[in-house]
PDB file of C-alpha atoms in Angstrom:
ATOM      1  CA  ILE A   1     -28.996 -45.274 -91.242  1.00 89.00           C
ATOM      2  CA  ARG A   2     -30.430 -42.437 -89.129  1.00 93.00           C
ATOM      3  CA  GLU A   3     -34.046 -43.434 -89.776  1.00 94.00           C
ATOM      4  CA  GLU A   4     -33.271 -47.060 -88.944  1.00 94.00           C
ATOM      5  CA  PHE A   5     -31.593 -45.955 -85.699  1.00 95.00           C
ATOM      6  CA  LYS A   6     -34.640 -43.840 -84.789  1.00 95.00           C
ATOM      7  CA  SER A   7     -37.109 -46.660 -85.422  1.00 93.00           C
ATOM      8  CA  GLN A   8     -34.966 -49.223 -83.536  1.00 94.00           C
ATOM      9  CA  ASN A   9     -34.871 -46.956 -80.483  1.00 94.00           C
ATOM     10  CA  GLY A  10     -38.383 -45.492 -80.455  1.00 93.00           C
ATOM     11  CA  ILE A  11     -37.202 -41.986 -81.304  1.00 93.00           C
ATOM     12  CA  ILE A  12     -40.027 -40.113 -82.970  1.00 90.00           C
ATOM     13  CA  GLY A  13     -39.570 -36.876 -84.858  1.00 90.00           C
ATOM     14  CA  LYS A  14     -38.473 -35.559 -88.195  1.00 91.00           C
ATOM     15  CA  SER A  15     -37.248 -32.090 -87.227  1.00 94.00           C
ATOM     16  CA  LYS A  16     -33.708 -30.962 -87.897  1.00 95.00           C
ATOM     17  CA  GLU A  17     -33.158 -30.761 -84.108  1.00 94.00           C
ATOM     18  CA  ILE A  18     -34.139 -34.410 -83.562  1.00 94.00           C
ATOM     19  CA  ASN A  19     -32.043 -35.539 -86.520  1.00 95.00           C
ATOM     20  CA  ASP A  20     -29.063 -33.563 -85.208  1.00 95.00           C
ATOM     21  CA  LEU A  21     -29.473 -35.194 -81.763  1.00 95.00           C
ATOM     22  CA  VAL A  22     -29.614 -38.651 -83.342  1.00 96.00           C
ATOM     23  CA  ASP A  23     -26.468 -37.911 -85.360  1.00 96.00           C
ATOM     24  CA  VAL A  24     -24.613 -36.922 -82.162  1.00 96.00           C
ATOM     25  CA  ILE A  25     -25.891 -39.991 -80.295  1.00 96.00           C
ATOM     26  CA  MET A  26     -24.759 -42.274 -83.112  1.00 95.00           C
ATOM     27  CA  GLN A  27     -21.271 -40.711 -82.877  1.00 95.00           C
ATOM     28  CA  VAL A  28     -20.864 -40.845 -79.071  1.00 96.00           C
ATOM     29  CA  ALA A  29     -22.553 -44.202 -78.402  1.00 96.00           C
ATOM     30  CA  GLN A  30     -19.413 -46.252 -79.087  1.00 94.00           C
ATOM     31  CA  SER A  31     -17.230 -44.139 -76.774  1.00 95.00           C
ATOM     32  CA  ASP A  32     -17.275 -44.209 -72.979  1.00 94.00           C
ATOM     33  CA  ILE A  33     -17.659 -40.440 -72.731  1.00 95.00           C
ATOM     34  CA  SER A  34     -20.109 -39.044 -70.168  1.00 96.00           C
ATOM     35  CA  VAL A  35     -23.319 -37.600 -71.584  1.00 97.00           C
ATOM     36  CA  LEU A  36     -25.578 -35.025 -69.927  1.00 98.00           C
ATOM     37  CA  ILE A  37     -29.128 -34.844 -71.274  1.00 97.00           C
ATOM     38  CA  TYR A  38     -31.227 -31.740 -70.649  1.00 96.00           C
ATOM     39  CA  GLY A  39     -34.964 -31.557 -71.154  1.00 94.00           C
ATOM     40  CA  GLU A  40     -38.296 -30.895 -69.549  1.00 93.00           C
ATOM     41  CA  SER A  41     -40.065 -33.741 -67.756  1.00 88.00           C
ATOM     42  CA  GLY A  42     -41.668 -36.119 -70.224  1.00 87.00           C
ATOM     43  CA  VAL A  43     -39.616 -35.303 -73.348  1.00 89.00           C
ATOM     44  CA  GLY A  44     -37.969 -38.725 -73.431  1.00 90.00           C
ATOM     45  CA  LYS A  45     -34.538 -38.207 -71.887  1.00 94.00           C
ATOM     46  CA  GLU A  46     -34.444 -41.872 -70.870  1.00 95.00           C
ATOM     47  CA  ILE A  47     -35.279 -42.989 -74.433  1.00 95.00           C
ATOM     48  CA  PHE A  48     -32.163 -41.180 -75.663  1.00 96.00           C
ATOM     49  CA  ALA A  49     -30.091 -42.650 -72.812  1.00 97.00           C
ATOM     50  CA  LYS A  50     -31.307 -46.157 -73.715  1.00 97.00           C
ATOM     51  CA  ALA A  51     -30.449 -45.544 -77.380  1.00 97.00           C
ATOM     52  CA  ILE A  52     -26.903 -44.512 -76.440  1.00 97.00           C
ATOM     53  CA  HIS A  53     -26.502 -47.610 -74.273  1.00 98.00           C
ATOM     54  CA  ALA A  54     -28.043 -49.949 -76.866  1.00 96.00           C
ATOM     55  CA  HIS A  55     -25.428 -48.920 -79.432  1.00 96.00           C
ATOM     56  CA  SER A  56     -22.486 -48.862 -77.024  1.00 96.00           C
ATOM     57  CA  ASN A  57     -19.773 -51.423 -76.360  1.00 96.00           C
ATOM     58  CA  ARG A  58     -21.551 -52.064 -73.037  1.00 97.00           C
ATOM     59  CA  SER A  59     -24.901 -53.110 -74.512  1.00 96.00           C
ATOM     60  CA  SER A  60     -24.455 -56.788 -73.620  1.00 97.00           C
ATOM     61  CA  LYS A  61     -25.281 -55.843 -70.008  1.00 97.00           C
ATOM     62  CA  PRO A  62     -28.471 -54.000 -69.052  1.00 97.00           C
ATOM     63  CA  MET A  63     -28.382 -50.261 -68.411  1.00 98.00           C
ATOM     64  CA  VAL A  64     -29.073 -49.442 -64.750  1.00 98.00           C
ATOM     65  CA  SER A  65     -31.361 -46.449 -64.112  1.00 97.00           C
ATOM     66  CA  VAL A  66     -31.483 -44.370 -60.933  1.00 96.00           C
ATOM     67  CA  ASN A  67     -33.985 -41.551 -60.400  1.00 95.00           C
ATOM     68  CA  PHE A  68     -32.656 -39.227 -57.696  1.00 94.00           C
ATOM     69  CA  GLY A  69     -36.024 -37.503 -57.445  1.00 91.00           C
ATOM     70  CA  ALA A  70     -37.516 -40.753 -56.131  1.00 93.00           C
ATOM     71  CA  ILE A  71     -34.888 -41.702 -53.510  1.00 93.00           C
ATOM     72  CA  PRO A  72     -35.074 -40.221 -49.995  1.00 90.00           C
ATOM     73  CA  GLU A  73     -31.918 -38.230 -49.219  1.00 86.00           C
ATOM     74  CA  GLY A  74     -30.968 -40.416 -46.249  1.00 85.00           C
ATOM     75  CA  ILE A  75     -30.505 -43.585 -48.303  1.00 90.00           C
ATOM     76  CA  ILE A  76     -29.007 -42.255 -51.564  1.00 94.00           C
ATOM     77  CA  GLU A  77     -25.451 -43.310 -50.671  1.00 91.00           C
ATOM     78  CA  SER A  78     -26.563 -46.804 -49.718  1.00 90.00           C
ATOM     79  CA  GLU A  79     -28.477 -47.053 -53.009  1.00 93.00           C
ATOM     80  CA  LEU A  80     -25.493 -45.862 -55.078  1.00 96.00           C
ATOM     81  CA  PHE A  81     -22.629 -47.618 -53.323  1.00 94.00           C
ATOM     82  CA  GLY A  82     -24.269 -50.453 -51.383  1.00 92.00           C
ATOM     83  CA  HIS A  83     -23.698 -51.375 -47.763  1.00 86.00           C
ATOM     84  CA  LYS A  84     -22.416 -54.109 -45.509  1.00 83.00           C
ATOM     85  CA  LYS A  85     -24.693 -55.913 -43.070  1.00 84.00           C
ATOM     86  CA  GLY A  86     -24.904 -53.962 -39.800  1.00 76.00           C
ATOM     87  CA  SER A  87     -23.426 -50.735 -41.213  1.00 75.00           C
ATOM     88  CA  PHE A  88     -26.488 -48.788 -40.053  1.00 77.00           C
ATOM     89  CA  THR A  89     -29.772 -49.423 -38.241  1.00 73.00           C
ATOM     90  CA  GLY A  90     -31.921 -51.524 -40.528  1.00 76.00           C
ATOM     91  CA  ALA A  91     -29.031 -52.934 -42.598  1.00 72.00           C
ATOM     92  CA  VAL A  92     -29.987 -56.545 -41.863  1.00 80.00           C
ATOM     93  CA  GLU A  93     -28.075 -57.859 -44.868  1.00 86.00           C
ATOM     94  CA  SER A  94     -25.364 -56.684 -47.261  1.00 82.00           C
ATOM     95  CA  ARG A  95     -26.581 -55.053 -50.451  1.00 85.00           C
ATOM     96  CA  LYS A  96     -25.016 -54.155 -53.768  1.00 93.00           C
ATOM     97  CA  GLY A  97     -25.355 -50.551 -54.867  1.00 94.00           C
ATOM     98  CA  TYR A  98     -26.157 -49.278 -58.334  1.00 96.00           C
ATOM     99  CA  PHE A  99     -22.477 -48.751 -59.193  1.00 97.00           C
ATOM    100  CA  GLU A 100     -21.636 -52.376 -58.458  1.00 96.00           C
ATOM    101  CA  ILE A 101     -24.727 -53.599 -60.328  1.00 97.00           C
ATOM    102  CA  ALA A 102     -23.788 -51.441 -63.353  1.00 97.00           C
ATOM    103  CA  ASP A 103     -20.132 -52.547 -63.467  1.00 97.00           C
ATOM    104  CA  ASN A 104     -19.031 -52.827 -67.130  1.00 97.00           C
ATOM    105  CA  SER A 105     -22.333 -51.268 -68.194  1.00 98.00           C
ATOM    106  CA  THR A 106     -24.069 -47.886 -68.228  1.00 98.00           C
ATOM    107  CA  LEU A 107     -25.497 -46.071 -65.210  1.00 98.00           C
ATOM    108  CA  PHE A 108     -28.296 -43.625 -66.061  1.00 98.00           C
ATOM    109  CA  LEU A 109     -28.548 -40.937 -63.363  1.00 97.00           C
ATOM    110  CA  ASP A 110     -31.928 -39.294 -63.846  1.00 97.00           C
ATOM    111  CA  GLU A 111     -32.730 -35.997 -62.110  1.00 96.00           C
ATOM    112  CA  ILE A 112     -29.026 -35.523 -61.280  1.00 97.00           C
ATOM    113  CA  GLY A 113     -29.822 -31.950 -60.189  1.00 96.00           C
ATOM    114  CA  GLU A 114     -31.608 -33.378 -57.123  1.00 95.00           C
ATOM    115  CA  LEU A 115     -28.438 -35.005 -55.780  1.00 95.00           C
ATOM    116  CA  PRO A 116     -27.371 -33.566 -52.378  1.00 94.00           C
ATOM    117  CA  LEU A 117     -23.988 -31.793 -52.299  1.00 94.00           C
ATOM    118  CA  THR A 118     -22.513 -34.329 -49.876  1.00 92.00           C
ATOM    119  CA  THR A 119     -23.284 -37.175 -52.276  1.00 94.00           C
ATOM    120  CA  GLN A 120     -22.035 -35.135 -55.254  1.00 96.00           C
ATOM    121  CA  VAL A 121     -18.539 -35.216 -53.701  1.00 95.00           C
ATOM    122  CA  LYS A 122     -18.624 -39.023 -53.467  1.00 94.00           C
ATOM    123  CA  LEU A 123     -20.039 -39.386 -56.989  1.00 96.00           C
ATOM    124  CA  LEU A 124     -17.246 -37.218 -58.370  1.00 96.00           C
ATOM    125  CA  SER A 125     -14.679 -39.354 -56.578  1.00 94.00           C
ATOM    126  CA  VAL A 126     -16.084 -42.538 -58.162  1.00 95.00           C
ATOM    127  CA  LEU A 127     -16.031 -40.936 -61.613  1.00 95.00           C
ATOM    128  CA  GLU A 128     -12.425 -39.787 -61.194  1.00 95.00           C
ATOM    129  CA  ASN A 129     -10.954 -42.856 -59.468  1.00 95.00           C
ATOM    130  CA  LYS A 130     -13.254 -45.656 -60.684  1.00 95.00           C
ATOM    131  CA  GLU A 131     -13.536 -46.936 -57.133  1.00 95.00           C
ATOM    132  CA  PHE A 132     -15.853 -46.593 -54.148  1.00 93.00           C
ATOM    133  CA  MET A 133     -16.453 -47.938 -50.664  1.00 90.00           C
ATOM    134  CA  LYS A 134     -19.688 -49.570 -49.579  1.00 88.00           C
ATOM    135  CA  LEU A 135     -21.140 -48.111 -46.397  1.00 85.00           C
ATOM    136  CA  GLY A 136     -19.552 -49.974 -43.496  1.00 84.00           C
ATOM    137  CA  ALA A 137     -16.836 -51.529 -45.685  1.00 83.00           C
ATOM    138  CA  GLU A 138     -13.130 -51.351 -45.007  1.00 88.00           C
ATOM    139  CA  THR A 139     -12.003 -52.085 -48.545  1.00 90.00           C
ATOM    140  CA  VAL A 140     -12.332 -50.251 -51.827  1.00 93.00           C
ATOM    141  CA  SER A 141     -14.241 -51.728 -54.783  1.00 93.00           C
ATOM    142  CA  LYS A 142     -13.130 -51.026 -58.354  1.00 96.00           C
ATOM    143  CA  VAL A 143     -15.799 -50.234 -60.931  1.00 96.00           C
ATOM    144  CA  ASP A 144     -15.980 -49.507 -64.664  1.00 96.00           C
ATOM    145  CA  VAL A 145     -19.203 -47.621 -65.412  1.00 97.00           C
ATOM    146  CA  ARG A 146     -20.265 -45.250 -68.171  1.00 97.00           C
ATOM    147  CA  ILE A 147     -22.380 -42.363 -66.898  1.00 97.00           C
ATOM    148  CA  ILE A 148     -25.342 -40.835 -68.676  1.00 98.00           C
ATOM    149  CA  ALA A 149     -27.047 -38.175 -66.570  1.00 98.00           C
ATOM    150  CA  ALA A 150     -30.270 -36.278 -67.157  1.00 98.00           C
ATOM    151  CA  THR A 151     -31.908 -33.228 -65.634  1.00 97.00           C
ATOM    152  CA  ASN A 152     -34.653 -30.700 -66.212  1.00 95.00           C
ATOM    153  CA  LYS A 153     -32.687 -28.089 -64.221  1.00 95.00           C
ATOM    154  CA  ASP A 154     -30.222 -25.587 -65.627  1.00 95.00           C
ATOM    155  CA  LEU A 155     -27.114 -27.036 -63.979  1.00 96.00           C
ATOM    156  CA  GLN A 156     -25.002 -23.981 -64.810  1.00 96.00           C
ATOM    157  CA  LYS A 157     -27.440 -21.898 -62.718  1.00 97.00           C
ATOM    158  CA  GLU A 158     -27.260 -24.549 -59.978  1.00 97.00           C
ATOM    159  CA  VAL A 159     -23.443 -24.292 -60.074  1.00 97.00           C
ATOM    160  CA  ASP A 160     -23.608 -20.477 -59.959  1.00 97.00           C
ATOM    161  CA  SER A 161     -25.859 -20.637 -56.889  1.00 97.00           C
ATOM    162  CA  ARG A 162     -23.591 -23.274 -55.264  1.00 96.00           C
ATOM    163  CA  ARG A 163     -26.239 -26.026 -55.253  1.00 96.00           C
ATOM    164  CA  PHE A 164     -24.272 -28.185 -57.682  1.00 97.00           C
ATOM    165  CA  ARG A 165     -20.523 -28.811 -57.729  1.00 97.00           C
ATOM    166  CA  GLU A 166     -18.758 -27.213 -60.677  1.00 97.00           C
ATOM    167  CA  ASP A 167     -16.176 -30.008 -60.956  1.00 97.00           C
ATOM    168  CA  LEU A 168     -18.926 -32.656 -61.116  1.00 97.00           C
ATOM    169  CA  TYR A 169     -20.843 -30.592 -63.663  1.00 97.00           C
ATOM    170  CA  PHE A 170     -17.791 -30.421 -65.946  1.00 96.00           C
ATOM    171  CA  ARG A 171     -17.161 -34.150 -65.498  1.00 96.00           C
ATOM    172  CA  LEU A 172     -20.743 -34.986 -66.492  1.00 97.00           C
ATOM    173  CA  LYS A 173     -21.150 -32.616 -69.437  1.00 95.00           C
ATOM    174  CA  ALA A 174     -18.426 -33.998 -71.736  1.00 94.00           C
ATOM    175  CA  VAL A 175     -21.261 -34.219 -74.265  1.00 96.00           C
ATOM    176  CA  SER A 176     -24.473 -32.265 -73.638  1.00 96.00           C
ATOM    177  CA  LEU A 177     -27.758 -32.914 -75.423  1.00 96.00           C
ATOM    178  CA  THR A 178     -30.887 -30.810 -75.133  1.00 95.00           C
ATOM    179  CA  ILE A 179     -34.104 -32.648 -75.922  1.00 92.00           C
TER     180      ILE A 179
END
């Protein structure tokens, strides 16, 4: 079963470490538990995230991927939560955010260690309450999203140096994988 899972998901490797990772992924895929994937750039963190999603109860909808390293800090909240037309200069139309797009699916938050502290507070709130507000909105939107996050940073060190919120870190690392 493990070898079939690996070939279906493009996971290459025969080491005990890779096999152990695959065994864990096969166990957690069916749950809605948050997963935090550690690994250097280029090791295939997204491949493992896609494998988890593909074997989850949410696989009928596409996984939505967000790379925080590629989004300018000023628009991260609009990207995550969406905005109403006119909520800021340049908001010429309303836009769905990644949380709304990923409703009833999986949201892959790549390079989570790059997320600014102010946005970390809002992300934590969404994870705890399953609701958010679009920028410029007056009403709350409910959302049901499974989170898989990835980073090449040591988040415990980031927490210790107060660059990453400890409560968010604990919320994300229900299951931790190191690739």
